[in-house]
Structures are given as structure tokens and as C-alpha cells.
PDB file of C-alpha atoms in Angstrom:
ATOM      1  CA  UNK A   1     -37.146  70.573  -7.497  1.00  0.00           C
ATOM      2  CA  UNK A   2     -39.009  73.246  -5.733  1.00  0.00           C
ATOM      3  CA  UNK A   3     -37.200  75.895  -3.951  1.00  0.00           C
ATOM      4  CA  UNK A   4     -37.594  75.039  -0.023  1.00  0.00           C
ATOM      5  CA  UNK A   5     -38.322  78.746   1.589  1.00  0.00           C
ATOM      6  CA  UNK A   6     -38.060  79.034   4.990  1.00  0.00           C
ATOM      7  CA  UNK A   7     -40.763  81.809   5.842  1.00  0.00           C
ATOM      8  CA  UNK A   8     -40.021  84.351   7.942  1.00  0.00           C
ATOM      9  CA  UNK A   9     -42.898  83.772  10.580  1.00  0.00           C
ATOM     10  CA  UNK A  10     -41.007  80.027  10.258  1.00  0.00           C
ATOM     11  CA  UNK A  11     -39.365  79.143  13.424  1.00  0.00           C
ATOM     12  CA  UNK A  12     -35.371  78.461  13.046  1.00  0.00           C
ATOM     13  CA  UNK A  13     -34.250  76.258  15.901  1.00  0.00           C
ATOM     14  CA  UNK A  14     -30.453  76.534  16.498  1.00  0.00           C
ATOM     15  CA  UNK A  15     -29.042  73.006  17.973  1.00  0.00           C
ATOM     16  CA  UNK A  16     -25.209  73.510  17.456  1.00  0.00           C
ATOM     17  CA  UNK A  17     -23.116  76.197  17.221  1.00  0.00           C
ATOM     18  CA  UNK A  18     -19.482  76.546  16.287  1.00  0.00           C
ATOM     19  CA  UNK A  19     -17.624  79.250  18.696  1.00  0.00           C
ATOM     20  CA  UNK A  20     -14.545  80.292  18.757  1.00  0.00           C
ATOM     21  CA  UNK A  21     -12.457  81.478  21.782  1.00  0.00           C
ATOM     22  CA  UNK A  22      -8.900  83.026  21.444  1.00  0.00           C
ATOM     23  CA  UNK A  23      -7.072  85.022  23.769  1.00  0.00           C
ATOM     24  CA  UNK A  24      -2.966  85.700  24.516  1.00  0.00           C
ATOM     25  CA  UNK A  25      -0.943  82.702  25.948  1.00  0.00           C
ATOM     26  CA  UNK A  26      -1.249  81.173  29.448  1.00  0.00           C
ATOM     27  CA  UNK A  27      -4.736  82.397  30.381  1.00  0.00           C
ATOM     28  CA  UNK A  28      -5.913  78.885  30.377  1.00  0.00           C
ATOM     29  CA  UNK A  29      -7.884  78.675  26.891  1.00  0.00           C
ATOM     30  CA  UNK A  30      -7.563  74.767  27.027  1.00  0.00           C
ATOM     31  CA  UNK A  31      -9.022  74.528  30.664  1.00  0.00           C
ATOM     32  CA  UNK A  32     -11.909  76.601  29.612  1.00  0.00           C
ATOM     33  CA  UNK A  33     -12.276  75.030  26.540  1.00  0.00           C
ATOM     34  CA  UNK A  34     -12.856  71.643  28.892  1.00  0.00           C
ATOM     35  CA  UNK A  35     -15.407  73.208  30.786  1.00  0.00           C
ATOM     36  CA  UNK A  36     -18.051  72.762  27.730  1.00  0.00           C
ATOM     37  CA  UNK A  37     -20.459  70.163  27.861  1.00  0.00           C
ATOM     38  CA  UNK A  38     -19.062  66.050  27.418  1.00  0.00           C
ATOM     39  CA  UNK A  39     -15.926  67.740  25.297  1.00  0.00           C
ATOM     40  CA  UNK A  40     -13.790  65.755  22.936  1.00  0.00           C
ATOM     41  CA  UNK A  41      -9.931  67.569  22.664  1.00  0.00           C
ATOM     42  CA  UNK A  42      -8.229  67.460  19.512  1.00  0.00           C
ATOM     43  CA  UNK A  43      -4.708  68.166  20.584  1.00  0.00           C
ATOM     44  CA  UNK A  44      -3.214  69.781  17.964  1.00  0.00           C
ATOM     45  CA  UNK A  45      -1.062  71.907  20.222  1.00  0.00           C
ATOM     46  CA  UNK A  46      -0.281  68.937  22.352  1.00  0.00           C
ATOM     47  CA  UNK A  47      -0.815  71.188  25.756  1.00  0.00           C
ATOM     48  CA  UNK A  48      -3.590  69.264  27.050  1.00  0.00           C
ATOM     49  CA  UNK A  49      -1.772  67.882  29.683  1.00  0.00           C
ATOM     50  CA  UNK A  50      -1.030  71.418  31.281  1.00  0.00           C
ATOM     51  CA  UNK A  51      -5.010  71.939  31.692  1.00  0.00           C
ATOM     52  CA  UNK A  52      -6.375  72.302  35.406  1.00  0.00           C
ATOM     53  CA  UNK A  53      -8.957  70.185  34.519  1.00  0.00           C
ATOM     54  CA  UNK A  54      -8.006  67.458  31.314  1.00  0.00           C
ATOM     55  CA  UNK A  55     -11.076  65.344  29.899  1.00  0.00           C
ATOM     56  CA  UNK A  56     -10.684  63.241  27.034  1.00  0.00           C
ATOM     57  CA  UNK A  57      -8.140  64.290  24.265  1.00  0.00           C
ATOM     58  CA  UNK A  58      -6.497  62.940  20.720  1.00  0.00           C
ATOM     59  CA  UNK A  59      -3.016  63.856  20.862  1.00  0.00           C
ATOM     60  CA  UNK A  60      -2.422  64.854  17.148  1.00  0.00           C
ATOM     61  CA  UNK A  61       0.681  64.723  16.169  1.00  0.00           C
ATOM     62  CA  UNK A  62       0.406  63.567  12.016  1.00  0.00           C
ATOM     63  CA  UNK A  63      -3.120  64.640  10.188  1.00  0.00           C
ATOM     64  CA  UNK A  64      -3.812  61.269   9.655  1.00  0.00           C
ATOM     65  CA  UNK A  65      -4.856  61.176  13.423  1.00  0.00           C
ATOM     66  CA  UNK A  66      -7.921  62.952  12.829  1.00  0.00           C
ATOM     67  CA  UNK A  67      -9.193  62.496   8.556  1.00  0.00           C
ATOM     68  CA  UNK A  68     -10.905  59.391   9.364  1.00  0.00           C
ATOM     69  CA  UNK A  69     -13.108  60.557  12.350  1.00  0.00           C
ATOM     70  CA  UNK A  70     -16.188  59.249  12.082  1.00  0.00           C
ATOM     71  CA  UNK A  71     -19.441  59.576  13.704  1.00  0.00           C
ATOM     72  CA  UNK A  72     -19.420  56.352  15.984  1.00  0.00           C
ATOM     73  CA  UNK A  73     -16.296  57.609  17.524  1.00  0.00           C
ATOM     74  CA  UNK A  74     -17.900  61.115  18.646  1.00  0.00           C
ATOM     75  CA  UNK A  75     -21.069  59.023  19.949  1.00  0.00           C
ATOM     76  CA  UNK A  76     -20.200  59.882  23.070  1.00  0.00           C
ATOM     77  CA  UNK A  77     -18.987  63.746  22.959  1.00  0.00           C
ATOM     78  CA  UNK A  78     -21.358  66.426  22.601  1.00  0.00           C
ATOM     79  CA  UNK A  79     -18.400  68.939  22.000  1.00  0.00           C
ATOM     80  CA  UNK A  80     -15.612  69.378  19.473  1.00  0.00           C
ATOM     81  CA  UNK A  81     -12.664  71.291  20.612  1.00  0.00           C
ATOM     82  CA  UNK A  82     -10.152  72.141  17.986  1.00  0.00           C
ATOM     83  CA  UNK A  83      -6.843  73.457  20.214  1.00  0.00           C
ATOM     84  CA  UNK A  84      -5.661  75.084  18.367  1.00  0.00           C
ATOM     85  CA  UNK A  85      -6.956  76.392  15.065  1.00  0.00           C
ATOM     86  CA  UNK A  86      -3.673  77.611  13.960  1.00  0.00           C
ATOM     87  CA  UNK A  87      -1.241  74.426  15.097  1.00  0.00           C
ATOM     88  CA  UNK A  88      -4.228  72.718  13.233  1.00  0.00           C
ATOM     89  CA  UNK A  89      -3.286  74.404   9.891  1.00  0.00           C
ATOM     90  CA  UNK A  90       0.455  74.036  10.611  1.00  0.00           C
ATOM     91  CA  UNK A  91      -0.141  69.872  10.630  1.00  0.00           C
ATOM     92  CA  UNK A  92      -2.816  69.915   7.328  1.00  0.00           C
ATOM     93  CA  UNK A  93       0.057  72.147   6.126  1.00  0.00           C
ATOM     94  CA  UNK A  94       2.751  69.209   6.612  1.00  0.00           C
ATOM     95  CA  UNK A  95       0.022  67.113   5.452  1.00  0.00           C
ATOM     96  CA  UNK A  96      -0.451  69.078   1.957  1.00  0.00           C
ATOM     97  CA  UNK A  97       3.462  69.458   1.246  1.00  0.00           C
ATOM     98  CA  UNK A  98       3.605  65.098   2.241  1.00  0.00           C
ATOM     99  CA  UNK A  99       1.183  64.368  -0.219  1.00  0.00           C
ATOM    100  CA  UNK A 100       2.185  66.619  -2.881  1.00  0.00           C
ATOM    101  CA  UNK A 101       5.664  68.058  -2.676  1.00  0.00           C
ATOM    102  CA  UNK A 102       4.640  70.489  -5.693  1.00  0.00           C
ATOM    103  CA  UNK A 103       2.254  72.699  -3.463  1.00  0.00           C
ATOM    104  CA  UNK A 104       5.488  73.112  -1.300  1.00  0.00           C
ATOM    105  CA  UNK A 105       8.966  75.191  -1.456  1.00  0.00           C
ATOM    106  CA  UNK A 106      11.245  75.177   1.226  1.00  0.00           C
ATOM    107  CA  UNK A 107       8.766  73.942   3.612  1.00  0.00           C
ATOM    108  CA  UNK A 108       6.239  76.481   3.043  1.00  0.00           C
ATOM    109  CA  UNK A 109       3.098  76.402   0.635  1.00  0.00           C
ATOM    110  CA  UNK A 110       2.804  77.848  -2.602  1.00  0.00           C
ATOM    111  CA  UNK A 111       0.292  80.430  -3.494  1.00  0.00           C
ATOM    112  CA  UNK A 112      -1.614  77.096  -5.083  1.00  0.00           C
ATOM    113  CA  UNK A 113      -1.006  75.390  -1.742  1.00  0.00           C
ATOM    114  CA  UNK A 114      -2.584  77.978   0.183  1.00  0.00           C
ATOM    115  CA  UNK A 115      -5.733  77.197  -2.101  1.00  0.00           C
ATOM    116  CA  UNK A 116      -5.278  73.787  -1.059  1.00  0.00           C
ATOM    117  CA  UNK A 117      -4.914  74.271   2.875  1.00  0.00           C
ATOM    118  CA  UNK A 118      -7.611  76.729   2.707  1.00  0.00           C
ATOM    119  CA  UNK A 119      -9.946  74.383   0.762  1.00  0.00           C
ATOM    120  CA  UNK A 120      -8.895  71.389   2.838  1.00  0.00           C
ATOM    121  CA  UNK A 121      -9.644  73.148   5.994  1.00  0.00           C
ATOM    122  CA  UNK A 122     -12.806  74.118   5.270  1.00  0.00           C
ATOM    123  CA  UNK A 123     -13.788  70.688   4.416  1.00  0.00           C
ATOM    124  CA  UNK A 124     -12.562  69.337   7.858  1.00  0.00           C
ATOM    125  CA  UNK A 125     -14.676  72.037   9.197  1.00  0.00           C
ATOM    126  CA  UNK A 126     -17.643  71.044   7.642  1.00  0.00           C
ATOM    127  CA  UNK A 127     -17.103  67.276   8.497  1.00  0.00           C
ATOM    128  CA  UNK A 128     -17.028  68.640  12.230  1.00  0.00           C
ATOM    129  CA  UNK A 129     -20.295  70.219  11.565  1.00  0.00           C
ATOM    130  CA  UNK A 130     -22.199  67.166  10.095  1.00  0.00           C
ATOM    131  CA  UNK A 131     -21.492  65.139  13.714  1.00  0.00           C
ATOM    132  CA  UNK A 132     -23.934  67.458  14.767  1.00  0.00           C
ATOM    133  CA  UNK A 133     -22.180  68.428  17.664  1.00  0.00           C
ATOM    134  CA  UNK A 134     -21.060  72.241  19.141  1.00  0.00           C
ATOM    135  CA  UNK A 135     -17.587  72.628  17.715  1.00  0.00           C
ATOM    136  CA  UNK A 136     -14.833  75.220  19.831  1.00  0.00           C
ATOM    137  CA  UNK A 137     -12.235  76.114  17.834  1.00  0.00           C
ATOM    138  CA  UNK A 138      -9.673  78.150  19.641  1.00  0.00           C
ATOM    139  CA  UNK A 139      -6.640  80.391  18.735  1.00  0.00           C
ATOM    140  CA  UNK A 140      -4.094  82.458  19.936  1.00  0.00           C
ATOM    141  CA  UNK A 141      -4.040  85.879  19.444  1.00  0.00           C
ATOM    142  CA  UNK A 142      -1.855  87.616  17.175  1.00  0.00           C
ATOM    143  CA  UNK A 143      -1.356  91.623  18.158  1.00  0.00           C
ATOM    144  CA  UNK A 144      -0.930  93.927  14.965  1.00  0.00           C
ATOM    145  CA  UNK A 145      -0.348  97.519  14.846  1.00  0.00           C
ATOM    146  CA  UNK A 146      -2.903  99.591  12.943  1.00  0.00           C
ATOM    147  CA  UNK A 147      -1.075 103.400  12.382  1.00  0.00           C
ATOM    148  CA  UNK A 148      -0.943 104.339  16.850  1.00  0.00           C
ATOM    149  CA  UNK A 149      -3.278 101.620  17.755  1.00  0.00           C
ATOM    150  CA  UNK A 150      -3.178  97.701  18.574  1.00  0.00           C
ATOM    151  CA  UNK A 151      -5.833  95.667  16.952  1.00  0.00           C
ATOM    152  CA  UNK A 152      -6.579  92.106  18.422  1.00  0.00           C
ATOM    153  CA  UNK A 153      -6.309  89.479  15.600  1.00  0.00           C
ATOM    154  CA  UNK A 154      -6.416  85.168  15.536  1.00  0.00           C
ATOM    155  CA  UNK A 155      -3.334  83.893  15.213  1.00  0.00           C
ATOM    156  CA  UNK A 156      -3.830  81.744  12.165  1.00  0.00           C
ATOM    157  CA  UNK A 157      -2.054  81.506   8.819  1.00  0.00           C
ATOM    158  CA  UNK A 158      -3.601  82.348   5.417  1.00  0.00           C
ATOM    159  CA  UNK A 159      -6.855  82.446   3.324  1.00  0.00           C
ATOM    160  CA  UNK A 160      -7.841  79.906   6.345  1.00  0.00           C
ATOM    161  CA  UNK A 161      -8.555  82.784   8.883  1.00  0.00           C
ATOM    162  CA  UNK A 162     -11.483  84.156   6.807  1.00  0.00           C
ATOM    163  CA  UNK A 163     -12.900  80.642   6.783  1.00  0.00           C
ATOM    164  CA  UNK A 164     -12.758  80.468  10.535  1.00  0.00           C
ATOM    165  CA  UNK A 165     -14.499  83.943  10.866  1.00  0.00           C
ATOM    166  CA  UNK A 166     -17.131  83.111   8.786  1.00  0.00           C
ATOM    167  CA  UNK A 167     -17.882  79.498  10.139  1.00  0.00           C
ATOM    168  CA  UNK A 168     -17.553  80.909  13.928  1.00  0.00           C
ATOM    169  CA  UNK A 169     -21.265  81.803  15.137  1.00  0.00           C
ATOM    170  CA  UNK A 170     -20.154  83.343  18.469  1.00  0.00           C
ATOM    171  CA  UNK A 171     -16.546  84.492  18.919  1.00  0.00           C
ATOM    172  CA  UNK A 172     -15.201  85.550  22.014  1.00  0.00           C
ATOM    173  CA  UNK A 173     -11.710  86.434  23.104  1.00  0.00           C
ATOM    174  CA  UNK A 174     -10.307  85.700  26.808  1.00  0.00           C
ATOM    175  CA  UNK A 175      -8.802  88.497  28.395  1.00  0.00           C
ATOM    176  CA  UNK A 176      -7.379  89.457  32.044  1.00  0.00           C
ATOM    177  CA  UNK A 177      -8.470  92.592  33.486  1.00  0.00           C
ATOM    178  CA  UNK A 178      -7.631  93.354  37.087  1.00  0.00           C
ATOM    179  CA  UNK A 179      -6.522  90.058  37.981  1.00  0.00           C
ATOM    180  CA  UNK A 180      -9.716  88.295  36.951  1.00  0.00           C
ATOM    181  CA  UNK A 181     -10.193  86.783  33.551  1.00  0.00           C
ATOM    182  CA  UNK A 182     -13.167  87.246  31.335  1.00  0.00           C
ATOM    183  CA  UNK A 183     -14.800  86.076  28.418  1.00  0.00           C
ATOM    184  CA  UNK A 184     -16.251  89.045  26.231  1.00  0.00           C
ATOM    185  CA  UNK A 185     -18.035  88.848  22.862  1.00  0.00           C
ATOM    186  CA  UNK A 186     -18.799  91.732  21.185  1.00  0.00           C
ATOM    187  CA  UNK A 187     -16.690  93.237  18.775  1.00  0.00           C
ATOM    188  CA  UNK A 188     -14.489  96.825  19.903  1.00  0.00           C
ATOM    189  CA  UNK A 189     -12.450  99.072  16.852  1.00  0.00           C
ATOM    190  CA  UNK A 190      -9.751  96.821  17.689  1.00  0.00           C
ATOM    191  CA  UNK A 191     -11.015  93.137  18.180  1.00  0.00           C
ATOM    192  CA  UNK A 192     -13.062  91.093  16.688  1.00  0.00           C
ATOM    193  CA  UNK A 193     -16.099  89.096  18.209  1.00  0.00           C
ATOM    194  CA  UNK A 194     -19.772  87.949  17.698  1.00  0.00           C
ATOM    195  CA  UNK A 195     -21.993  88.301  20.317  1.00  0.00           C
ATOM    196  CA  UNK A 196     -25.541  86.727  18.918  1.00  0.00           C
ATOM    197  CA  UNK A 197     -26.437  85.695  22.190  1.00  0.00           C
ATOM    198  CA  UNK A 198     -25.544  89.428  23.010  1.00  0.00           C
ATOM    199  CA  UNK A 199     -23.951  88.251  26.407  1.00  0.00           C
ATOM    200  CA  UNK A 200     -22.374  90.754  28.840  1.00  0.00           C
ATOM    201  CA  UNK A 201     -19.038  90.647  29.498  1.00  0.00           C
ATOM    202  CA  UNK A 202     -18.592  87.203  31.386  1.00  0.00           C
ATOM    203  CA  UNK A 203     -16.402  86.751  35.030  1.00  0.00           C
ATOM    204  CA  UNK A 204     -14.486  83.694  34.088  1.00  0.00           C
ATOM    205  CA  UNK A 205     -14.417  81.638  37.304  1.00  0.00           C
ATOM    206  CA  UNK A 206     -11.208  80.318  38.759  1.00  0.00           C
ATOM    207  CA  UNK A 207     -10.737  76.794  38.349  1.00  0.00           C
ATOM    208  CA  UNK A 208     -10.685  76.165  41.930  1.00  0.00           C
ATOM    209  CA  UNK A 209     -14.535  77.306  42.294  1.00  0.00           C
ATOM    210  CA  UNK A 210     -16.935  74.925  41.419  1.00  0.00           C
ATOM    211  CA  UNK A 211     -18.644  77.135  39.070  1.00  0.00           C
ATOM    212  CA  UNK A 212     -15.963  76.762  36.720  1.00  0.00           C
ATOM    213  CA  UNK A 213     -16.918  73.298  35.931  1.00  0.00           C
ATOM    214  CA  UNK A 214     -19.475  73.319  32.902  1.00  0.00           C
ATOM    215  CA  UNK A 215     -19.039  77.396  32.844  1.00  0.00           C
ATOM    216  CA  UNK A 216     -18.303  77.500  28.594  1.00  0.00           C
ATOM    217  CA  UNK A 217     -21.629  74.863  28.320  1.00  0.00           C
ATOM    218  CA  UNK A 218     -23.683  77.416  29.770  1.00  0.00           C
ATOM    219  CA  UNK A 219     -22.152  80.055  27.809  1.00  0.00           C
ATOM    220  CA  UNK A 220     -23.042  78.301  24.161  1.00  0.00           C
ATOM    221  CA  UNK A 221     -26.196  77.622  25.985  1.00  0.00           C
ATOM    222  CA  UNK A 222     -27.102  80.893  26.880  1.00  0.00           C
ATOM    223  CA  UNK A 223     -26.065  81.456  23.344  1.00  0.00           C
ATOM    224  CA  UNK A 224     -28.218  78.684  21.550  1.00  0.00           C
ATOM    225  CA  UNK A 225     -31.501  80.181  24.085  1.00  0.00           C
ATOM    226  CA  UNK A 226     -31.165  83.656  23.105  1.00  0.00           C
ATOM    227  CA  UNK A 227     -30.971  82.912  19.411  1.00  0.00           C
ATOM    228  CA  UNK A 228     -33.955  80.174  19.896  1.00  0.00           C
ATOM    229  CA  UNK A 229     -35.910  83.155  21.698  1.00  0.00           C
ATOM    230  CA  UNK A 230     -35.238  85.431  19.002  1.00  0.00           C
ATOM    231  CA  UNK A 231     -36.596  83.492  16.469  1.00  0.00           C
ATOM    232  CA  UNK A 232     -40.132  82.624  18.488  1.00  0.00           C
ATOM    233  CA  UNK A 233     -40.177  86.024  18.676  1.00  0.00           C
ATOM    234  CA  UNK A 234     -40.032  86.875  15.137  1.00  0.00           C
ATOM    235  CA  UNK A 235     -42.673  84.060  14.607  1.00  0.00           C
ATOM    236  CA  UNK A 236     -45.046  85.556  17.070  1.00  0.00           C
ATOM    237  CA  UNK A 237     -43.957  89.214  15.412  1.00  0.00           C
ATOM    238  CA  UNK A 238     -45.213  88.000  12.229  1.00  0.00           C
ATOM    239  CA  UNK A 239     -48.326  86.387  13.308  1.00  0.00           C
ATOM    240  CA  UNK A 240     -49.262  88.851  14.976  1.00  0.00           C
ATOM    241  CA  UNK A 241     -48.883  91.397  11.821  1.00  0.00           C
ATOM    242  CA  UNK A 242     -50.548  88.859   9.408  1.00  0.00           C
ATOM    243  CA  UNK A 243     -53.573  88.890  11.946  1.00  0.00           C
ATOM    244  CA  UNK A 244     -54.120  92.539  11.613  1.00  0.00           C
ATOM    245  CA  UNK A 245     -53.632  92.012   7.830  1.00  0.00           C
ATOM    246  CA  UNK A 246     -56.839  89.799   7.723  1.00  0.00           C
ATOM    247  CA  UNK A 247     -58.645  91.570  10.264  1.00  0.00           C
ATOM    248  CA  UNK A 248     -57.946  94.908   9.722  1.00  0.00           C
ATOM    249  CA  UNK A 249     -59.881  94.939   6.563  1.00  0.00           C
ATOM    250  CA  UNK A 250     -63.789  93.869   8.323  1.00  0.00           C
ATOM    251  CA  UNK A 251     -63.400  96.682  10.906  1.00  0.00           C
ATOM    252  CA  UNK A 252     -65.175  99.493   9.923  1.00  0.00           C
ATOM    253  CA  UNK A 253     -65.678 102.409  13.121  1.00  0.00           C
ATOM    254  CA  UNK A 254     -64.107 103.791  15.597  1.00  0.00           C
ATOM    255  CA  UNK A 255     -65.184 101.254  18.735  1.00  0.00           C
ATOM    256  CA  UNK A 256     -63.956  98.390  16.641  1.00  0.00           C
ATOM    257  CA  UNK A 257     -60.395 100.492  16.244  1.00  0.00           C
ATOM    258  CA  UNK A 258     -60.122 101.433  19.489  1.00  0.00           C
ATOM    259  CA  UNK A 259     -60.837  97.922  20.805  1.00  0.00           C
ATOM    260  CA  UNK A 260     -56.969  97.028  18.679  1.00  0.00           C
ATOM    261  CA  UNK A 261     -55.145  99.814  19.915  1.00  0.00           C
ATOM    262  CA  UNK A 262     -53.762  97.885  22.874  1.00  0.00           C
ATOM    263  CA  UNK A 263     -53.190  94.832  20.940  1.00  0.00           C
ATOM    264  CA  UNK A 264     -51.553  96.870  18.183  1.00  0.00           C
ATOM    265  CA  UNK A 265     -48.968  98.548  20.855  1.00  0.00           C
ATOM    266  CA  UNK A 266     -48.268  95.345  22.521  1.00  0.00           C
ATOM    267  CA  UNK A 267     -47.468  93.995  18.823  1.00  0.00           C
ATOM    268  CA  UNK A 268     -45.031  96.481  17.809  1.00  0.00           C
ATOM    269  CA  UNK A 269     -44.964  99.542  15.134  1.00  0.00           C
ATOM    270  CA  UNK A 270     -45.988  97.711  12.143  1.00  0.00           C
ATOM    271  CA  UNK A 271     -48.921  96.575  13.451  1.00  0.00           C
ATOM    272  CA  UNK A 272     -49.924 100.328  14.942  1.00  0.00           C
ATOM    273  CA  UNK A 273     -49.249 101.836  11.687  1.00  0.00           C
ATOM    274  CA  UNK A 274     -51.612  99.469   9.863  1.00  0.00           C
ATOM    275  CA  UNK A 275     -54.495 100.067  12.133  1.00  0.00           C
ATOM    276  CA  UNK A 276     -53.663 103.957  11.736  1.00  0.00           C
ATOM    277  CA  UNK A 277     -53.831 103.604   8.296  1.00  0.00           C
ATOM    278  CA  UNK A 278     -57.324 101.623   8.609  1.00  0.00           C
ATOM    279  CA  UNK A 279     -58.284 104.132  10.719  1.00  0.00           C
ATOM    280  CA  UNK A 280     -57.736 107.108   8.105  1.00  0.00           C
ATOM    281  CA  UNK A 281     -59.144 104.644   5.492  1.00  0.00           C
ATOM    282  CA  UNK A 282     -62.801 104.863   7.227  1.00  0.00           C
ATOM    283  CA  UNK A 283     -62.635 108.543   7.948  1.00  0.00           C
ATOM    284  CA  UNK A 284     -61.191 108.550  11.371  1.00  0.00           C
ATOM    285  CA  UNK A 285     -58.586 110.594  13.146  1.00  0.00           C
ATOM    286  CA  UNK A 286     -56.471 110.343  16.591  1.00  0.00           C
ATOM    287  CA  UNK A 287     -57.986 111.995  19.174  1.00  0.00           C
ATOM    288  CA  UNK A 288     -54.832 112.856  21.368  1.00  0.00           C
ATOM    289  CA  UNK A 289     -56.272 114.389  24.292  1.00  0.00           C
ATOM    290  CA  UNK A 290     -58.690 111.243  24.457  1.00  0.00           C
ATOM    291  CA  UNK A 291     -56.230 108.351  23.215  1.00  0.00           C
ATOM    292  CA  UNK A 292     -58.470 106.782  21.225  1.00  0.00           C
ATOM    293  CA  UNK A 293     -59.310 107.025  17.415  1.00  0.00           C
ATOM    294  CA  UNK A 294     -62.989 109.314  16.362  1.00  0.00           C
ATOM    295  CA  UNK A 295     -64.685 110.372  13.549  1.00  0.00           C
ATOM    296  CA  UNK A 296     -63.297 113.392  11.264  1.00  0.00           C
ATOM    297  CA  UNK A 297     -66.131 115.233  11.563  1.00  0.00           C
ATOM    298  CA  UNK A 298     -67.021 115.068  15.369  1.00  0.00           C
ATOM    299  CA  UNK A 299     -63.831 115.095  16.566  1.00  0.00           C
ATOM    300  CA  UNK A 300     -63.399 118.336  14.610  1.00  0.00           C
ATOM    301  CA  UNK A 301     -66.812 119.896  16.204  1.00  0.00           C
ATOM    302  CA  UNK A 302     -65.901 118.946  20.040  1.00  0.00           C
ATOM    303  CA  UNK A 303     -62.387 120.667  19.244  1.00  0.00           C
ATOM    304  CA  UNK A 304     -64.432 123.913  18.264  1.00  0.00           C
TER     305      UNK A 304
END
């Protein structure tokens, strides 16, 4: 079969994303987590019922509750909310030592266990991810010391964690900072975070305010636009470049340069160093003090 490459002038629209939120205890990750679009809960931390604002849930309490999802029964959710990540793993890892006692001691995995959870867990994410839908997964936050310093960290157990950061698209942690809380995602020394959508640091509104309702669906939306602009930009980029590739080559004096130089600076540095190098190509040199590109030879005499 032919290899399917995905040109870079190729536009890459981004339709779902899967973002994770964590943050320390009590700051209301669950609420927020309810504020993205038409949400589905999985309860795995069965705390749903302390959000200010509870939608539809699955209390989890056995894995079994949630291996035979299927797409009919998300029809009608446009988010997955995984609360949390870690309780998650603790249930798959009851799950793992049910089925096969071997991958257990003392209710605890084995080293081959942790294979398992981590394998199995990566799988459930990926089922998530063929629904189609925006998946949340969210975590506490585990504090570790790093020599003097505190670094920020999900609270989740094993190989699992890696999976998570490298499945998350956006990651943002929940904070409180003067009495407000806010939503940041870019990475410091001593947290982690993805900010593709590079968002500023977000006022989390209270739940009272009606702006809190539908706050985290304009958040991954913001997210899913900026990424969406970015890649029409890169598209128009490299059209833009290919046209002075094929054009470039028929111009052949100075008017016909000059004529580009506007369109090359609107079209970025790769396109003004091609038409410098046509320029030089057909014996022509900047003229600074003019702005505009002249022959070698005058240029040189008016200078004298």
C-alpha cells in the first residue's frame, strides 16, 4: 500500500482533543470538569455528587461498569470525563489482580502486572478516543520534593502516568491564587502543562456567575481554534513560498523584483530570502537608501 503523506501545505483539522486538568483537593476539579460541553462523568472517584453543578454521571464502582461502553451509549455526550485518572487505575488495578491473581501479591501488582495495567489503560484510552468525542481526564496532584524545591506532579500510579502525558494534548493544572482560582497551561521548572492553544492564564469563574456554565467548553474550544488557525496558516505559509518558487524563476529585472518585495515581506523570511537570492542571480543589489532592489553596475555609479 502506498504510504499516505500528509503534506505540509496540507491542512490538519483538529476535532477532538483529550485534556487533562489536575490540581490539589477541594478546588472543585469535578464542577469544572462539568462545565465542558454535553459531558458524560465517569465516576471513578464517586464525588460527583459533591459538584456545584452535577450533569450526567456512571458511578463506577467495579471495571466492568465501563469495558463495554459503546458508541450508541455516548450518542448523546460530546465529552468524556474520566474523574479521576488515578482512582481509574486503582479499579483496572482490582480488575487485573480479579482476573488473574498471578499479576498480584498482597494486593498490589507485580512488575508484570504493571505491564498489564499500563497496557490495559492505554487501550481504554484509545477506545475513548475512537467515540470521537473530547475526552477530560483529571487527577490530583501529587507534590514531590526535587533537592530545595517542590515540583507539581499527577497523582497517578505507575508506567500509566507517562501514557496519560503523552495522550493529553492540552494539560492544565487548577490552582488558587489570591482567593480566585485559575486554570493555567503552560509548563513552569516545577509543573507540568501543554499549552497548544497557548492560552493565558485563565480566571476560573465562581460557580455562582453565569459564566461558569460552559467555561472548560470554551477553553478546549479556544484550544481546538488556535490549533485549526495554526495549521491554515502553515498552508497559506507554504503556498505562498511554493508561489515564489514557480515565479521567481520568469522574473528577470529589477521592476519585476521590486514589484514582490511587499508580497515577499508580508509572506515571511523564506520567501524574502528567495527573491534576494533571485535578485543577486540577475545581477542586482539592495539599494538601502532607496528600498528597492537595482542593477550592480548603476547602483554602484549613483553611489560614486
Amino acid at each position: 500500500m502506498a504510504l499516505k503523506i500528509t503534506r505540509a501545505s496540507d491542512p490538519i483539522t483538529v476535532e477532538r482533543l483529550n485534556t487533562v486538568i489536575y490540581g490539589p483537593p477541594g478546588l472543585g476539579k469535578t464542577s469544572l470538569a462539568f462545565t465542558a460541553e454535553a459531558p458524560l462523568l465517569l465516576d471513578f472517584d464517586n464525588g460527583s455528587h459533591r459538584a456545584a453543578n452535577r450533569k450526567d454521571a456512571v458511578l463506577v464502582s467495579d471495571w466492568s461498569d465501563v469495558a463495554e461502553m459503546t458508541a450508541d451509549d455516548l450518542e448523546p455526550f460530546k465529552t468524556i470525563i474520566v474523574d479521576t485518572a488515578g482512582r481509574a487505575l486503582d479499579v483496572l488495578t482490582a480488575d487485573i489482580i480479579k482476573t488473574n491473581p498471578k499479576l498480584g501479591r498482597g494486593g498490589a501488582l507485580t512488575l508484570q502486572g504493571y505491564g498489564e495495567l499500563k497496557s490495559r489503560f492505554t487501550s481504554f484510552l484509545k477506545l475513548l478516543n475512537s467515540f470521537g468525542k473530547d475526552v477530560v481526564l483529571i487527577a490530583h496532584m501529587d507534590e514531590q520534593r526535587s533537592g530545595d524545591d517542590i515540583v507539581e506532579r499527577l497523582d497517578v500510579q505507575g508506567g500509566s502516568k507517562g501514557e496519560i502525558y503523552k495522550a493529553a494534548d492540552a494539560m492544565g493544572r487548577l490552582v488558587l491564587a489570591n482567593g480566585k482560582r485559575r486554570l493555567l497551561f503552560s509548563p513552569t521548572d516545577a509543573a507540568f502543562g501543554k499549552n497548544p492553544g497557548q492560552l493565558e492564564p485563565l480566571l476560573v469563574p465562581e460557580t455562582s456567575s453565569p459564566s461558569f456554565d460552559g467555561f472548560l467548553a470554551s477553553v478546549i474550544q479556544r484550544i481546538k481554534d488556535r490549533l485549526n488557525e495554526m495549521t491554515e496558516a502553515q498552508r497559506e505559509a507554504m503556498a505562498e513560498q511554493q508561489w515564489f518558487r514557480d515565479t521567481l524563476p520568469e522574473v528577470a529585472d529589477a521592476d519585476a523584483i521590486n514589484a514582490l518585495i511587499e508580497r515577499a515581506n508580508a509572506a515571511g523570511p523564506a520567501c524574502k530570502v528567495m527573491l534576494h537570492n533571485r535578485a543577486k542571480e540577475i545581477g542586482l543589489i539592495f539599494d538601502k537608501s532607496e528600498g528597492c532592489y537595482a542593477e550592480k553596475q548603476k547602483a554602484e555609479s549613483e553611489a560614486a
